[in-house]
Amino acid sequence: MSNVFWNTIANYNLNTWIIQIILLIVCIALTISLYLKPTPFLKKFIKFYVGIIFLWIGIVFFYTYGSAEAKKYLTGSLFVIIGILWIIDVLWKKIDFVFEKKQMIFTCIFYALWLLYPVISMLFGKRYPSISTSIMPCPMTVFSLALLCSCPKKTNLFLVGLLIIWALTGFPKIFIFNVPEDSILFASGIYAIITFGSRII
């Protein structure tokens, strides 16, 4: 099971590495710009852009390169739905990027871990192309939760809930698929539960 999982990742990386780099560079630039100068246009565009990345992951990573038929369509559909929710919010405006300074320390930590996913993967003994990269399901979930947790006052809780559900799968995947780096994913889910749970309570 672990070998099949890492073979899927290897095939994805070998065939999409150029697109991944482009998606990542643009994502980093948009995120930095959002925090420095959150204009109305940028607030809308980053939702659209993150949605496109999640659609990419659902369609390309899961539907195209996934191995187990039932599983790849189930998990792929989850990411397609998340992508659609991000894009629809351009019009819904349930998410408002009003950042809270007290969240910034943890936000920056999770952003750093999102970018360092490939390095951490290699530190645990993996070698390219069988490594986790930033434009993959788990790292992008970490990114999204970091972004949403930095502005928790007005958000789409259904979207947050779907991301948390995926994040909590990080714990069993550490052992089932030999992905110790997904402890980051699990930690981001716990952080999101604490952040948004305190708002609800």
mmCIF file of C-alpha atoms in Angstrom:
data_model
loop_
_atom_site.group_PDB
_atom_site.id
_atom_site.type_symbol
_atom_site.label_atom_id
_atom_site.label_comp_id
_atom_site.label_asym_id
_atom_site.label_seq_id
_atom_site.Cartn_x
_atom_site.Cartn_y
_atom_site.Cartn_z
ATOM 1 C CA MET A 1 0.000 0.000 0.000
ATOM 2 C CA SER A 2 2.832 2.376 0.877
ATOM 3 C CA ASN A 3 4.646 1.618 -2.403
ATOM 4 C CA VAL A 4 1.521 2.315 -4.469
ATOM 5 C CA PHE A 5 1.063 5.629 -2.648
ATOM 6 C CA TRP A 6 4.623 6.787 -3.303
ATOM 7 C CA ASN A 7 4.547 5.574 -6.911
ATOM 8 C CA THR A 8 1.511 7.785 -7.461
ATOM 9 C CA ILE A 9 3.408 10.746 -6.066
ATOM 10 C CA ALA A 10 6.474 9.944 -8.162
ATOM 11 C CA ASN A 11 4.437 9.820 -11.387
ATOM 12 C CA TYR A 12 2.695 13.074 -10.504
ATOM 13 C CA ASN A 13 5.994 14.855 -9.779
ATOM 14 C CA LEU A 14 7.763 13.570 -12.896
ATOM 15 C CA ASN A 15 4.963 14.661 -15.202
ATOM 16 C CA THR A 16 3.876 17.947 -13.627
ATOM 17 C CA TRP A 17 6.952 19.486 -11.968
ATOM 18 C CA ILE A 18 7.062 22.548 -14.242
ATOM 19 C CA ILE A 19 3.399 23.362 -13.634
ATOM 20 C CA GLN A 20 3.855 22.776 -9.912
ATOM 21 C CA ILE A 21 6.707 25.299 -9.795
ATOM 22 C CA ILE A 22 4.632 27.909 -11.643
ATOM 23 C CA LEU A 23 1.598 27.338 -9.407
ATOM 24 C CA LEU A 24 3.781 27.572 -6.309
ATOM 25 C CA ILE A 25 5.598 30.775 -7.313
ATOM 26 C CA VAL A 26 2.337 32.545 -8.134
ATOM 27 C CA CYS A 27 0.745 31.286 -4.907
ATOM 28 C CA ILE A 28 3.647 32.620 -2.832
ATOM 29 C CA ALA A 29 3.548 35.997 -4.604
ATOM 30 C CA LEU A 30 -0.212 36.360 -4.153
ATOM 31 C CA THR A 31 -0.069 35.382 -0.483
ATOM 32 C CA ILE A 32 2.701 37.851 0.350
ATOM 33 C CA SER A 33 0.855 40.595 -1.543
ATOM 34 C CA LEU A 34 -2.374 39.773 0.295
ATOM 35 C CA TYR A 35 -0.781 40.334 3.688
ATOM 36 C CA LEU A 36 1.121 43.444 2.617
ATOM 37 C CA LYS A 37 -1.723 45.143 0.742
ATOM 38 C CA PRO A 38 -5.085 43.299 0.855
ATOM 39 C CA THR A 39 -6.897 45.122 -1.947
ATOM 40 C CA PRO A 40 -10.475 44.073 -2.887
ATOM 41 C CA PHE A 41 -9.243 42.652 -6.196
ATOM 42 C CA LEU A 42 -6.465 40.643 -4.545
ATOM 43 C CA LYS A 43 -8.866 39.254 -1.937
ATOM 44 C CA LYS A 44 -11.067 37.933 -4.737
ATOM 45 C CA PHE A 45 -8.262 36.747 -6.963
ATOM 46 C CA ILE A 46 -6.491 34.661 -4.321
ATOM 47 C CA LYS A 47 -9.746 32.816 -3.595
ATOM 48 C CA PHE A 48 -10.086 32.076 -7.289
ATOM 49 C CA TYR A 49 -6.447 31.036 -7.567
ATOM 50 C CA VAL A 50 -6.447 28.725 -4.538
ATOM 51 C CA GLY A 51 -9.659 27.223 -5.903
ATOM 52 C CA ILE A 52 -7.918 26.506 -9.208
ATOM 53 C CA ILE A 53 -5.087 24.731 -7.376
ATOM 54 C CA PHE A 54 -7.561 22.537 -5.511
ATOM 55 C CA LEU A 55 -9.347 21.714 -8.767
ATOM 56 C CA TRP A 56 -5.930 20.857 -10.243
ATOM 57 C CA ILE A 57 -5.200 18.528 -7.328
ATOM 58 C CA GLY A 58 -8.602 16.855 -7.566
ATOM 59 C CA ILE A 59 -8.521 16.359 -11.331
ATOM 60 C CA VAL A 60 -4.815 15.830 -12.012
ATOM 61 C CA PHE A 61 -3.355 14.367 -8.804
ATOM 62 C CA PHE A 62 -6.302 12.120 -7.890
ATOM 63 C CA TYR A 63 -8.331 11.490 -11.061
ATOM 64 C CA THR A 64 -5.357 11.288 -13.444
ATOM 65 C CA TYR A 65 -2.558 9.767 -11.353
ATOM 66 C CA GLY A 66 -4.481 8.087 -8.521
ATOM 67 C CA SER A 67 -4.346 4.287 -8.431
ATOM 68 C CA ALA A 68 -7.312 2.862 -6.475
ATOM 69 C CA GLU A 69 -10.437 3.616 -8.538
ATOM 70 C CA ALA A 70 -12.973 4.107 -5.730
ATOM 71 C CA LYS A 71 -10.578 5.991 -3.487
ATOM 72 C CA LYS A 72 -9.226 8.334 -6.132
ATOM 73 C CA TYR A 73 -12.694 9.457 -7.211
ATOM 74 C CA LEU A 74 -13.864 9.891 -3.626
ATOM 75 C CA THR A 75 -10.857 11.912 -2.486
ATOM 76 C CA GLY A 76 -10.557 13.686 -5.823
ATOM 77 C CA SER A 77 -14.170 14.804 -5.570
ATOM 78 C CA LEU A 78 -13.509 16.189 -2.087
ATOM 79 C CA PHE A 79 -10.779 18.418 -3.484
ATOM 80 C CA VAL A 80 -12.912 19.443 -6.449
ATOM 81 C CA ILE A 81 -15.665 20.495 -4.020
ATOM 82 C CA ILE A 82 -13.161 22.439 -1.915
ATOM 83 C CA GLY A 83 -11.881 24.126 -5.072
ATOM 84 C CA ILE A 84 -15.409 25.091 -6.118
ATOM 85 C CA LEU A 85 -16.111 26.489 -2.633
ATOM 86 C CA TRP A 86 -13.007 28.678 -2.855
ATOM 87 C CA ILE A 87 -14.022 29.986 -6.290
ATOM 88 C CA ILE A 88 -17.687 30.525 -5.400
ATOM 89 C CA ASP A 89 -16.629 32.614 -2.414
ATOM 90 C CA VAL A 90 -15.472 35.286 -4.833
ATOM 91 C CA LEU A 91 -19.203 36.058 -5.115
ATOM 92 C CA TRP A 92 -20.458 34.723 -1.756
ATOM 93 C CA LYS A 93 -17.941 36.769 0.218
ATOM 94 C CA LYS A 94 -18.227 34.532 3.284
ATOM 95 C CA ILE A 95 -14.460 34.737 3.755
ATOM 96 C CA ASP A 96 -13.099 38.154 4.612
ATOM 97 C CA PHE A 97 -9.340 38.540 4.816
ATOM 98 C CA VAL A 98 -9.189 40.704 7.936
ATOM 99 C CA PHE A 99 -6.067 39.394 9.603
ATOM 100 C CA GLU A 100 -5.522 39.089 13.350
ATOM 101 C CA LYS A 101 -2.034 39.797 14.640
ATOM 102 C CA LYS A 102 -2.310 37.229 17.429
ATOM 103 C CA GLN A 103 -2.663 34.483 14.802
ATOM 104 C CA MET A 104 0.388 35.505 12.823
ATOM 105 C CA ILE A 105 3.039 33.502 14.671
ATOM 106 C CA PHE A 106 1.330 30.164 14.073
ATOM 107 C CA THR A 107 0.286 31.255 10.590
ATOM 108 C CA CYS A 108 3.887 31.952 9.630
ATOM 109 C CA ILE A 109 5.015 28.641 11.131
ATOM 110 C CA PHE A 110 2.490 26.683 9.059
ATOM 111 C CA TYR A 111 3.332 28.650 5.904
ATOM 112 C CA ALA A 112 6.994 27.803 6.442
ATOM 113 C CA LEU A 113 6.158 24.119 6.966
ATOM 114 C CA TRP A 114 4.018 24.178 3.812
ATOM 115 C CA LEU A 115 6.990 25.408 1.792
ATOM 116 C CA LEU A 116 9.394 23.038 3.541
ATOM 117 C CA TYR A 117 7.319 19.909 2.864
ATOM 118 C CA PRO A 118 9.767 18.634 0.182
ATOM 119 C CA VAL A 119 12.777 19.264 2.443
ATOM 120 C CA ILE A 120 11.117 17.556 5.402
ATOM 121 C CA SER A 121 10.153 14.648 3.155
ATOM 122 C CA MET A 122 13.800 14.214 2.153
ATOM 123 C CA LEU A 123 14.956 14.515 5.763
ATOM 124 C CA PHE A 124 12.801 11.455 6.464
ATOM 125 C CA GLY A 125 14.676 9.495 3.799
ATOM 126 C CA LYS A 126 12.606 10.117 0.685
ATOM 127 C CA ARG A 127 14.229 10.977 -2.635
ATOM 128 C CA TYR A 128 12.858 12.807 -5.662
ATOM 129 C CA PRO A 129 10.504 12.086 -7.376
ATOM 130 C CA SER A 130 8.982 10.166 -4.442
ATOM 131 C CA ILE A 131 8.685 13.187 -2.157
ATOM 132 C CA SER A 132 5.862 15.382 -0.924
ATOM 133 C CA THR A 133 5.778 18.768 -2.657
ATOM 134 C CA SER A 134 3.920 21.956 -1.826
ATOM 135 C CA ILE A 135 1.335 21.618 -4.621
ATOM 136 C CA MET A 136 -0.151 18.378 -3.310
ATOM 137 C CA PRO A 137 -3.301 17.590 -1.309
ATOM 138 C CA CYS A 138 -1.820 17.611 2.196
ATOM 139 C CA PRO A 139 0.520 20.619 1.881
ATOM 140 C CA MET A 140 -2.198 22.719 0.198
ATOM 141 C CA THR A 141 -4.569 21.822 3.019
ATOM 142 C CA VAL A 142 -1.951 23.103 5.472
ATOM 143 C CA PHE A 143 -1.643 26.280 3.404
ATOM 144 C CA SER A 144 -5.408 26.828 3.292
ATOM 145 C CA LEU A 145 -5.893 26.293 7.013
ATOM 146 C CA ALA A 146 -3.012 28.664 7.772
ATOM 147 C CA LEU A 147 -4.617 31.302 5.551
ATOM 148 C CA LEU A 148 -8.110 30.874 7.011
ATOM 149 C CA CYS A 149 -6.893 30.705 10.619
ATOM 150 C CA SER A 150 -5.191 34.067 10.189
ATOM 151 C CA CYS A 151 -8.589 35.706 9.578
ATOM 152 C CA PRO A 152 -11.069 33.638 11.635
ATOM 153 C CA LYS A 153 -13.749 36.270 12.292
ATOM 154 C CA LYS A 154 -15.583 35.856 8.987
ATOM 155 C CA THR A 155 -15.142 32.604 7.101
ATOM 156 C CA ASN A 156 -16.876 29.716 5.374
ATOM 157 C CA LEU A 157 -17.157 27.124 8.137
ATOM 158 C CA PHE A 158 -18.259 24.409 5.714
ATOM 159 C CA LEU A 159 -15.037 24.897 3.742
ATOM 160 C CA VAL A 160 -13.037 24.932 6.969
ATOM 161 C CA GLY A 161 -14.785 21.731 8.077
ATOM 162 C CA LEU A 162 -13.872 19.881 4.870
ATOM 163 C CA LEU A 163 -10.255 20.987 5.201
ATOM 164 C CA ILE A 164 -10.146 19.857 8.837
ATOM 165 C CA ILE A 165 -11.588 16.459 7.927
ATOM 166 C CA TRP A 166 -8.756 15.966 5.440
ATOM 167 C CA ALA A 167 -6.189 17.318 7.898
ATOM 168 C CA LEU A 168 -7.180 14.774 10.537
ATOM 169 C CA THR A 169 -6.418 11.952 8.107
ATOM 170 C CA GLY A 170 -2.791 13.004 8.455
ATOM 171 C CA PHE A 171 -2.387 11.009 11.650
ATOM 172 C CA PRO A 172 -3.193 7.511 10.277
ATOM 173 C CA LYS A 173 -1.301 8.264 7.040
ATOM 174 C CA ILE A 174 1.877 8.717 9.056
ATOM 175 C CA PHE A 175 1.806 4.986 9.757
ATOM 176 C CA ILE A 176 -0.247 3.472 6.906
ATOM 177 C CA PHE A 177 1.633 5.159 4.051
ATOM 178 C CA ASN A 178 4.878 5.980 5.874
ATOM 179 C CA VAL A 179 4.389 9.738 5.581
ATOM 180 C CA PRO A 180 5.829 11.213 8.799
ATOM 181 C CA GLU A 181 5.732 14.684 7.260
ATOM 182 C CA ASP A 182 1.929 14.502 7.435
ATOM 183 C CA SER A 183 2.230 15.139 11.149
ATOM 184 C CA ILE A 184 2.262 18.759 9.875
ATOM 185 C CA LEU A 185 -1.112 18.164 8.244
ATOM 186 C CA PHE A 186 -2.558 16.694 11.433
ATOM 187 C CA ALA A 187 -1.157 19.564 13.529
ATOM 188 C CA SER A 188 -2.744 22.131 11.198
ATOM 189 C CA GLY A 189 -6.098 20.411 11.655
ATOM 190 C CA ILE A 190 -5.816 20.536 15.445
ATOM 191 C CA TYR A 191 -4.793 24.185 15.256
ATOM 192 C CA ALA A 192 -7.827 24.963 13.073
ATOM 193 C CA ILE A 193 -10.160 23.141 15.475
ATOM 194 C CA ILE A 194 -8.825 25.201 18.377
ATOM 195 C CA THR A 195 -8.962 28.456 16.409
ATOM 196 C CA PHE A 196 -12.490 28.106 15.045
ATOM 197 C CA GLY A 197 -13.808 26.076 17.980
ATOM 198 C CA SER A 198 -13.111 28.980 20.304
ATOM 199 C CA ARG A 199 -15.133 31.233 17.967
ATOM 200 C CA ILE A 200 -18.126 28.909 17.920
ATOM 201 C CA ILE A 201 -18.106 28.269 21.674
#
